[in-house]
Coordinates of C-alpha atoms in Angstrom, one line a residue:
X1 CA 102.0 156.6 70.5
X2 CA 99.1 159.0 69.8
X3 CA 96.4 158.6 67.2
X4 CA 95.1 162.0 66.3
X5 CA 93.4 163.6 63.4
X6 CA 91.1 162.3 60.8
X7 CA 93.8 160.9 58.5
X8 CA 95.7 159.2 61.3
X9 CA 92.5 157.6 62.6
X10 CA 91.6 156.4 59.1
X11 CA 95.1 154.9 58.7
X12 CA 94.8 153.2 62.0
X13 CA 91.4 151.7 61.2
X14 CA 92.6 150.6 57.8
X15 CA 95.4 148.8 59.4
X16 CA 93.0 147.3 61.9
X17 CA 91.0 145.8 59.1
X18 CA 87.9 147.9 59.7
X19 CA 87.9 149.6 56.3
X20 CA 87.5 147.2 53.4
X21 CA 86.1 147.6 49.9
X22 CA 82.6 148.9 50.0
X23 CA 82.5 149.2 53.8
X24 CA 82.5 152.7 55.3
X25 CA 83.2 153.7 58.9
X26 CA 79.6 154.0 59.7
X27 CA 78.7 150.6 58.5
X28 CA 78.2 147.6 60.8
X29 CA 81.4 145.7 61.5
X30 CA 82.3 143.1 58.9
X31 CA 82.8 140.7 61.8
X32 CA 79.7 141.5 63.8
X33 CA 77.1 138.8 64.6
X34 CA 74.9 141.2 66.6
X35 CA 71.9 140.7 64.3
X36 CA 72.0 136.9 64.3
X37 CA 70.9 136.0 67.9
X38 CA 68.5 137.8 70.2
X39 CA 70.0 138.1 73.7
X40 CA 68.0 137.1 76.8
X41 CA 67.7 139.8 79.5
X42 CA 70.8 140.1 81.6
X43 CA 70.9 142.8 84.3
X44 CA 74.6 143.5 83.4
X45 CA 75.7 145.0 80.1
X46 CA 77.3 142.6 77.7
X47 CA 80.7 144.1 78.3
X48 CA 83.6 142.8 76.1
X49 CA 87.2 143.5 76.8
X50 CA 90.3 142.5 78.7
X51 CA 92.0 142.1 82.0
X52 CA 94.9 144.5 82.6
X53 CA 97.7 143.0 84.8
X54 CA 99.5 146.2 85.6
X55 CA 99.0 145.7 89.4
X56 CA 98.7 141.9 89.4
X57 CA 102.1 141.5 91.1
X58 CA 102.4 142.3 94.8
X59 CA 105.3 144.5 93.8
X60 CA 104.0 147.5 91.9
X61 CA 106.9 147.8 89.5
X62 CA 106.7 144.2 88.3
X63 CA 103.2 144.4 86.9
X64 CA 102.6 143.8 83.1
X65 CA 102.2 147.4 82.2
X66 CA 99.7 148.5 79.5
X67 CA 100.5 151.9 78.0
X68 CA 97.7 154.3 77.0
X69 CA 97.8 153.2 73.4
X70 CA 96.7 149.7 74.4
X71 CA 93.5 151.2 75.8
X72 CA 93.0 153.2 72.6
X73 CA 93.4 150.2 70.5
X74 CA 90.8 148.3 72.6
X75 CA 88.3 151.2 72.1
X76 CA 89.0 151.5 68.4
X77 CA 88.4 147.8 67.9
X78 CA 85.0 148.0 69.5
X79 CA 85.7 146.8 73.1
X80 CA 84.2 148.5 76.1
X81 CA 85.5 146.8 79.2
X82 CA 88.7 146.3 81.3
X83 CA 89.0 144.4 84.6
X84 CA 92.0 145.4 86.8
X85 CA 93.0 142.5 89.1
X86 CA 95.1 143.9 91.9
X87 CA 97.3 142.3 94.5
X88 CA 96.7 144.4 97.6
X89 CA 100.3 144.5 98.8
X90 CA 101.1 146.4 95.5
X91 CA 99.6 149.6 97.0
X92 CA 100.9 149.2 100.6
X93 CA 104.1 150.4 102.3
X94 CA 105.6 147.6 104.3
X95 CA 108.8 145.5 104.8
X96 CA 108.9 143.4 101.6
X97 CA 111.8 141.3 102.8
X98 CA 109.4 139.1 104.8
X99 CA 105.7 138.0 104.8
X100 CA 103.2 140.8 105.4
X101 CA 102.1 141.2 109.0
X102 CA 98.6 142.0 110.3
X103 CA 99.7 145.4 111.4
X104 CA 100.9 146.3 107.9
X105 CA 97.8 145.4 105.8
X106 CA 96.3 148.9 106.0
X107 CA 99.5 150.8 105.3
X108 CA 98.1 152.5 102.2
X109 CA 100.7 154.1 100.0
X110 CA 99.3 157.2 98.2
X111 CA 101.8 157.3 95.4
X112 CA 101.0 153.7 94.5
X113 CA 97.3 154.3 94.7
X114 CA 97.8 157.3 92.3
X115 CA 99.3 154.9 89.8
X116 CA 96.2 152.8 89.9
X117 CA 94.1 156.0 89.6
X118 CA 95.9 156.9 86.4
X119 CA 95.1 153.5 84.7
X120 CA 91.5 153.7 85.9
X121 CA 90.9 157.1 84.4
X122 CA 92.9 156.4 81.2
X123 CA 90.4 153.6 80.6
X124 CA 87.3 155.6 81.6
X125 CA 88.4 158.5 79.4
X126 CA 88.4 156.1 76.4
X127 CA 84.9 154.8 77.1
X128 CA 85.9 151.6 78.8
X129 CA 84.0 150.4 81.8
X130 CA 86.5 149.5 84.6
X131 CA 86.0 146.6 87.0
X132 CA 88.3 147.0 90.0
X133 CA 89.1 143.6 91.5
X134 CA 91.1 142.4 94.5
X135 CA 92.9 139.4 93.1
X136 CA 94.9 139.0 96.3
X137 CA 92.9 140.3 99.3
X138 CA 93.9 140.3 103.0
X139 CA 93.8 136.7 104.0
X140 CA 93.3 135.1 100.6
X141 CA 94.6 134.6 97.0
X142 CA 94.0 131.6 94.8
X143 CA 97.6 131.7 93.8
X144 CA 100.3 130.3 96.1
X145 CA 103.9 131.4 96.8
X146 CA 103.4 133.8 99.7
X147 CA 102.1 133.8 103.3
X148 CA 99.1 135.7 104.5
X149 CA 98.8 136.5 108.2
X150 CA 95.3 135.1 108.5
X151 CA 92.4 133.5 106.6
X152 CA 89.7 135.7 104.9
X153 CA 87.1 132.9 105.1
X154 CA 87.5 132.1 108.8
X155 CA 89.1 135.0 110.7
X156 CA 87.3 138.2 111.7
X157 CA 90.5 140.2 111.6
X158 CA 91.0 139.3 108.0
X159 CA 87.4 140.2 107.1
X160 CA 87.8 143.6 108.9
X161 CA 90.9 144.3 106.9
X162 CA 89.1 143.2 103.7
X163 CA 86.2 145.6 104.4
X164 CA 88.7 148.4 105.2
X165 CA 90.3 148.1 101.8
X166 CA 86.8 148.3 100.1
X167 CA 86.0 151.3 102.3
X168 CA 89.1 153.0 101.0
X169 CA 88.3 152.3 97.4
X170 CA 84.7 153.3 97.8
X171 CA 85.7 156.7 99.3
X172 CA 88.4 157.2 96.7
X173 CA 86.0 156.7 93.8
X174 CA 82.8 157.9 95.4
X175 CA 82.2 160.5 92.7
X176 CA 82.7 158.1 89.8
X177 CA 79.5 156.7 88.4
X178 CA 78.6 153.0 88.5
X179 CA 78.2 153.0 84.7
X180 CA 81.9 153.8 84.5
X181 CA 83.3 151.8 87.5
X182 CA 82.3 148.6 89.3
X183 CA 83.9 146.7 92.1
X184 CA 84.7 142.9 91.9
X185 CA 85.1 141.8 95.5
X186 CA 87.7 139.0 95.5
X187 CA 89.1 136.8 92.8
X188 CA 88.1 133.1 92.5
X189 CA 87.1 132.0 96.1
X190 CA 88.8 128.7 96.9
X191 CA 89.8 126.7 100.0
X192 CA 93.2 125.0 99.5
X193 CA 94.5 122.6 102.2
X194 CA 97.9 124.2 102.0
X195 CA 97.6 127.8 100.8
X196 CA 101.3 128.0 100.0
X197 CA 101.2 125.0 97.6
X198 CA 99.7 125.7 94.2
X199 CA 99.1 122.0 93.7
X200 CA 97.5 121.4 97.1
X201 CA 94.0 119.9 96.9
X202 CA 91.0 122.1 97.7
X203 CA 87.6 123.2 96.6
X204 CA 84.8 125.7 97.1
X205 CA 84.6 127.9 100.1
X206 CA 81.8 126.8 102.4
X207 CA 78.9 128.9 101.1
X208 CA 78.0 130.2 104.6
X209 CA 81.5 131.7 104.8
X210 CA 81.4 133.1 101.4
X211 CA 78.0 134.7 102.0
X212 CA 79.2 136.3 105.3
X213 CA 82.3 137.8 103.7
X214 CA 80.5 139.0 100.6
X215 CA 77.7 140.6 102.6
X216 CA 80.1 142.4 104.9
X217 CA 82.1 143.9 102.0
X218 CA 78.9 144.7 100.1
X219 CA 77.4 146.6 103.1
X220 CA 80.7 148.5 103.5
X221 CA 80.6 149.6 99.9
X222 CA 76.9 150.5 99.8
X223 CA 77.1 152.7 102.9
X224 CA 79.5 155.0 100.9
X225 CA 78.2 154.5 97.4
X226 CA 74.6 153.1 97.4
X227 CA 74.5 152.9 93.6
X228 CA 77.9 151.1 93.2
X229 CA 77.7 147.9 91.1
X230 CA 79.4 145.1 93.0
X231 CA 80.3 141.7 91.6
X232 CA 81.0 138.4 93.3
X233 CA 83.1 135.7 91.6
X234 CA 81.9 132.2 91.2
X235 CA 83.0 129.7 93.9
X236 CA 85.5 127.0 93.7
X237 CA 88.0 129.1 91.7
X238 CA 85.4 131.1 89.8
X239 CA 83.5 128.4 87.9
X240 CA 80.7 127.5 90.2
X241 CA 77.6 129.7 90.2
X242 CA 76.4 130.8 93.7
X243 CA 72.6 131.0 93.8
X244 CA 72.9 131.3 97.6
X245 CA 74.1 134.9 97.0
X246 CA 71.1 135.8 94.9
X247 CA 69.3 137.7 97.7
X248 CA 72.2 140.1 98.0
X249 CA 72.6 143.1 95.6
X250 CA 75.4 141.4 93.8
X251 CA 76.1 140.5 90.2
X252 CA 78.2 137.4 89.6
X253 CA 81.3 136.7 87.5
X254 CA 81.9 133.3 85.8
X255 CA 85.0 132.0 84.0
X256 CA 85.7 130.9 80.4
X257 CA 88.2 128.2 81.2
X258 CA 86.1 125.0 80.8
X259 CA 87.5 122.5 80.2
X260 CA 90.9 123.5 81.7
X261 CA 92.7 120.9 79.6
X262 CA 92.0 123.3 76.7
X263 CA 92.3 126.6 78.4
X264 CA 95.4 125.8 80.6
X265 CA 97.0 123.1 78.4
X266 CA 100.6 122.5 79.7
X267 CA 100.3 125.3 82.3
X268 CA 102.9 124.6 85.0
X269 CA 100.8 126.2 87.7
X270 CA 98.0 123.8 87.0
X271 CA 99.7 120.5 86.0
X272 CA 102.6 118.9 87.9
X273 CA 104.0 117.2 84.8
X274 CA 102.7 119.4 81.9
X275 CA 104.9 118.0 79.2
X276 CA 103.5 114.6 79.6
X277 CA 100.0 115.7 78.5
X278 CA 98.7 114.4 75.2
X279 CA 97.6 117.0 72.6
X280 CA 93.9 117.9 72.9
X281 CA 91.4 118.3 70.1
X282 CA 88.2 120.3 69.8
X283 CA 85.8 118.7 69.3
X284 CA 87.4 115.3 69.9
X285 CA 88.5 112.6 72.4
X286 CA 90.9 113.4 75.2
X287 CA 91.9 110.8 77.8
X288 CA 88.6 108.9 77.2
X289 CA 86.4 111.9 77.3
X290 CA 84.7 113.5 74.3
X291 CA 85.2 117.3 74.3
X292 CA 82.3 119.2 72.6
X293 CA 80.1 122.2 72.6
X294 CA 77.6 120.3 74.6
X295 CA 79.9 120.2 77.6
X296 CA 80.2 124.0 77.3
X297 CA 76.4 124.4 77.3
X298 CA 76.1 122.1 80.3
X299 CA 78.8 124.0 82.2
X300 CA 77.1 127.3 81.8
X301 CA 73.6 126.1 82.5
X302 CA 73.7 127.1 86.2
X303 CA 74.9 130.6 85.2
X304 CA 72.2 130.9 82.6
X305 CA 69.7 130.0 85.4
X306 CA 71.1 133.0 87.4
X307 CA 70.4 135.3 84.4
X308 CA 66.9 134.0 84.2
X309 CA 66.4 134.7 87.9
X310 CA 67.4 138.3 87.5
X311 CA 71.1 138.0 88.7
X312 CA 73.5 139.9 86.4
X313 CA 76.3 137.7 85.0
X314 CA 79.6 138.5 83.3
X315 CA 82.5 136.3 82.4
X316 CA 85.3 138.2 84.1
X317 CA 88.2 136.0 82.8
X318 CA 88.5 133.7 79.8
X319 CA 90.9 132.6 77.1
X320 CA 93.7 130.1 76.8
X321 CA 97.4 129.8 77.6
X322 CA 99.8 129.9 74.7
X323 CA 100.6 126.2 74.8
X324 CA 97.2 125.2 73.5
X325 CA 97.4 124.5 69.7
X326 CA 96.1 127.6 68.0
X327 CA 93.4 126.1 65.9
X328 CA 92.2 124.0 68.8
X329 CA 92.0 127.1 70.9
X330 CA 90.1 129.1 68.3
X331 CA 87.6 126.3 67.6
X332 CA 87.0 125.8 71.4
X333 CA 86.8 129.5 72.2
X334 CA 84.4 130.3 69.4
X335 CA 82.0 127.8 71.1
X336 CA 82.6 129.4 74.5
X337 CA 81.9 132.9 73.1
X338 CA 78.9 131.8 71.2
X339 CA 77.3 130.2 74.2
X340 CA 78.0 133.3 76.3
X341 CA 76.7 135.6 73.5
X342 CA 73.5 133.6 73.1
X343 CA 72.7 134.3 76.7
X344 CA 73.7 137.9 76.8
X345 CA 76.9 137.4 78.8
X346 CA 79.9 139.5 78.1
X347 CA 83.6 138.6 78.6
X348 CA 87.0 139.8 79.7
X349 CA 90.0 138.0 78.1
X350 CA 92.6 137.3 80.9
X351 CA 95.1 139.8 79.3
X352 CA 95.6 142.0 76.3
X353 CA 99.3 141.5 75.8
X354 CA 101.0 138.3 77.1
X355 CA 100.6 134.6 77.1
X356 CA 96.8 134.7 77.0
X357 CA 96.5 137.8 74.9
X358 CA 96.0 139.0 71.3
X359 CA 99.4 140.7 71.4
X360 CA 102.8 139.2 72.1
X361 CA 101.4 135.8 73.2
X362 CA 104.5 133.8 72.4
X363 CA 102.6 131.1 70.6
X364 CA 104.8 129.1 68.3
X365 CA 102.1 128.2 65.7
X366 CA 100.9 131.7 64.9
X367 CA 101.8 133.8 61.9
X368 CA 101.9 137.2 63.7
X369 CA 101.2 140.5 62.1
X370 CA 103.3 143.5 63.0
X371 CA 101.2 146.0 64.8
X372 CA 103.1 149.2 65.6
X373 CA 106.0 147.1 66.8
X374 CA 103.8 144.5 68.6
X375 CA 103.1 141.0 67.5
X376 CA 99.3 140.8 66.7
X377 CA 97.4 137.5 66.5
X378 CA 95.0 138.7 63.8
X379 CA 92.9 135.5 63.8
X380 CA 92.3 135.8 67.5
X381 CA 91.3 139.4 67.2
X382 CA 88.9 138.7 64.3
X383 CA 87.2 136.0 66.4
X384 CA 86.8 138.5 69.3
X385 CA 85.5 141.2 67.0
X386 CA 82.7 138.9 65.9
X387 CA 81.3 139.3 69.4
X388 CA 82.3 142.9 70.1

């Protein structure tokens, strides 16, 4: 679908709810709160947008593809950011009938890389900043269900391969400015006792190991692109700020999933018996704990300390799974967004279209609006546009 010409654009914006009686195209958004709270100084822009899961699967053709019109809708709705989490096997050529081998982790496939290029440049051409992320990296992924040939946090071979991947990306996009493209090193560092069991216990990566890995990759990138903006995820699955990295030229990425009983309610990859969970409330009691905005403020206090110390912070992933009751989700998420906004921190919803998205989420308690053949959660969109 293409949106061209003045009349087509006006029709699009009218359907989007951006033209109402007495409000012209040049007027401030009817949903904007930008004049209500002064932001503290954050070294990162307050980017607002979405993750695109086109290359999230290790098999390139199985990603959740976003056509160009999705990027156009984001831009027209006032968003300016996309994060692209990539599973590194998606752009390799290797025997997919068995676990990947050490000797295969650098078999870059040019045709697959060109598919990623197209998405990157489609986004940039619409004024969206792109954050390129290795969601699965050589030797690590927070998700289970596959076997890596080594451990990124412990094995030098894995670290060498990790740096080789970032060397490739740095050279590939050497001529793209840092205002348009940043690198997000590795998604949600975590140490699981059994990396092949999603429910296996675990916790933060030892900070000395995280520091060593992050520094090596950062140095690899900076040798090629000294001005490239590089981001490190929070430890322990993304939620723990890492002040120990503050002496490196790194921004940091937090998560908007606290508490997970709200964000990942009945998610089978988080809870062994999801259907036994009682229904949550926000604010309200849940299993003897009172859930409230105060717990959100306490959760982000270490991240706000990083901002105050001059470390750029962005919330690279946030939102809620479609099993969370819709009104509970919206009430909780407004508190999350408001705390982030008050501290100058932008956000990236986990996906645009899908179970966490504003389109085609599959929620059973939403009165969807038809949007060019897609199912739009208008209330969710309006909440996000308050902070766009």
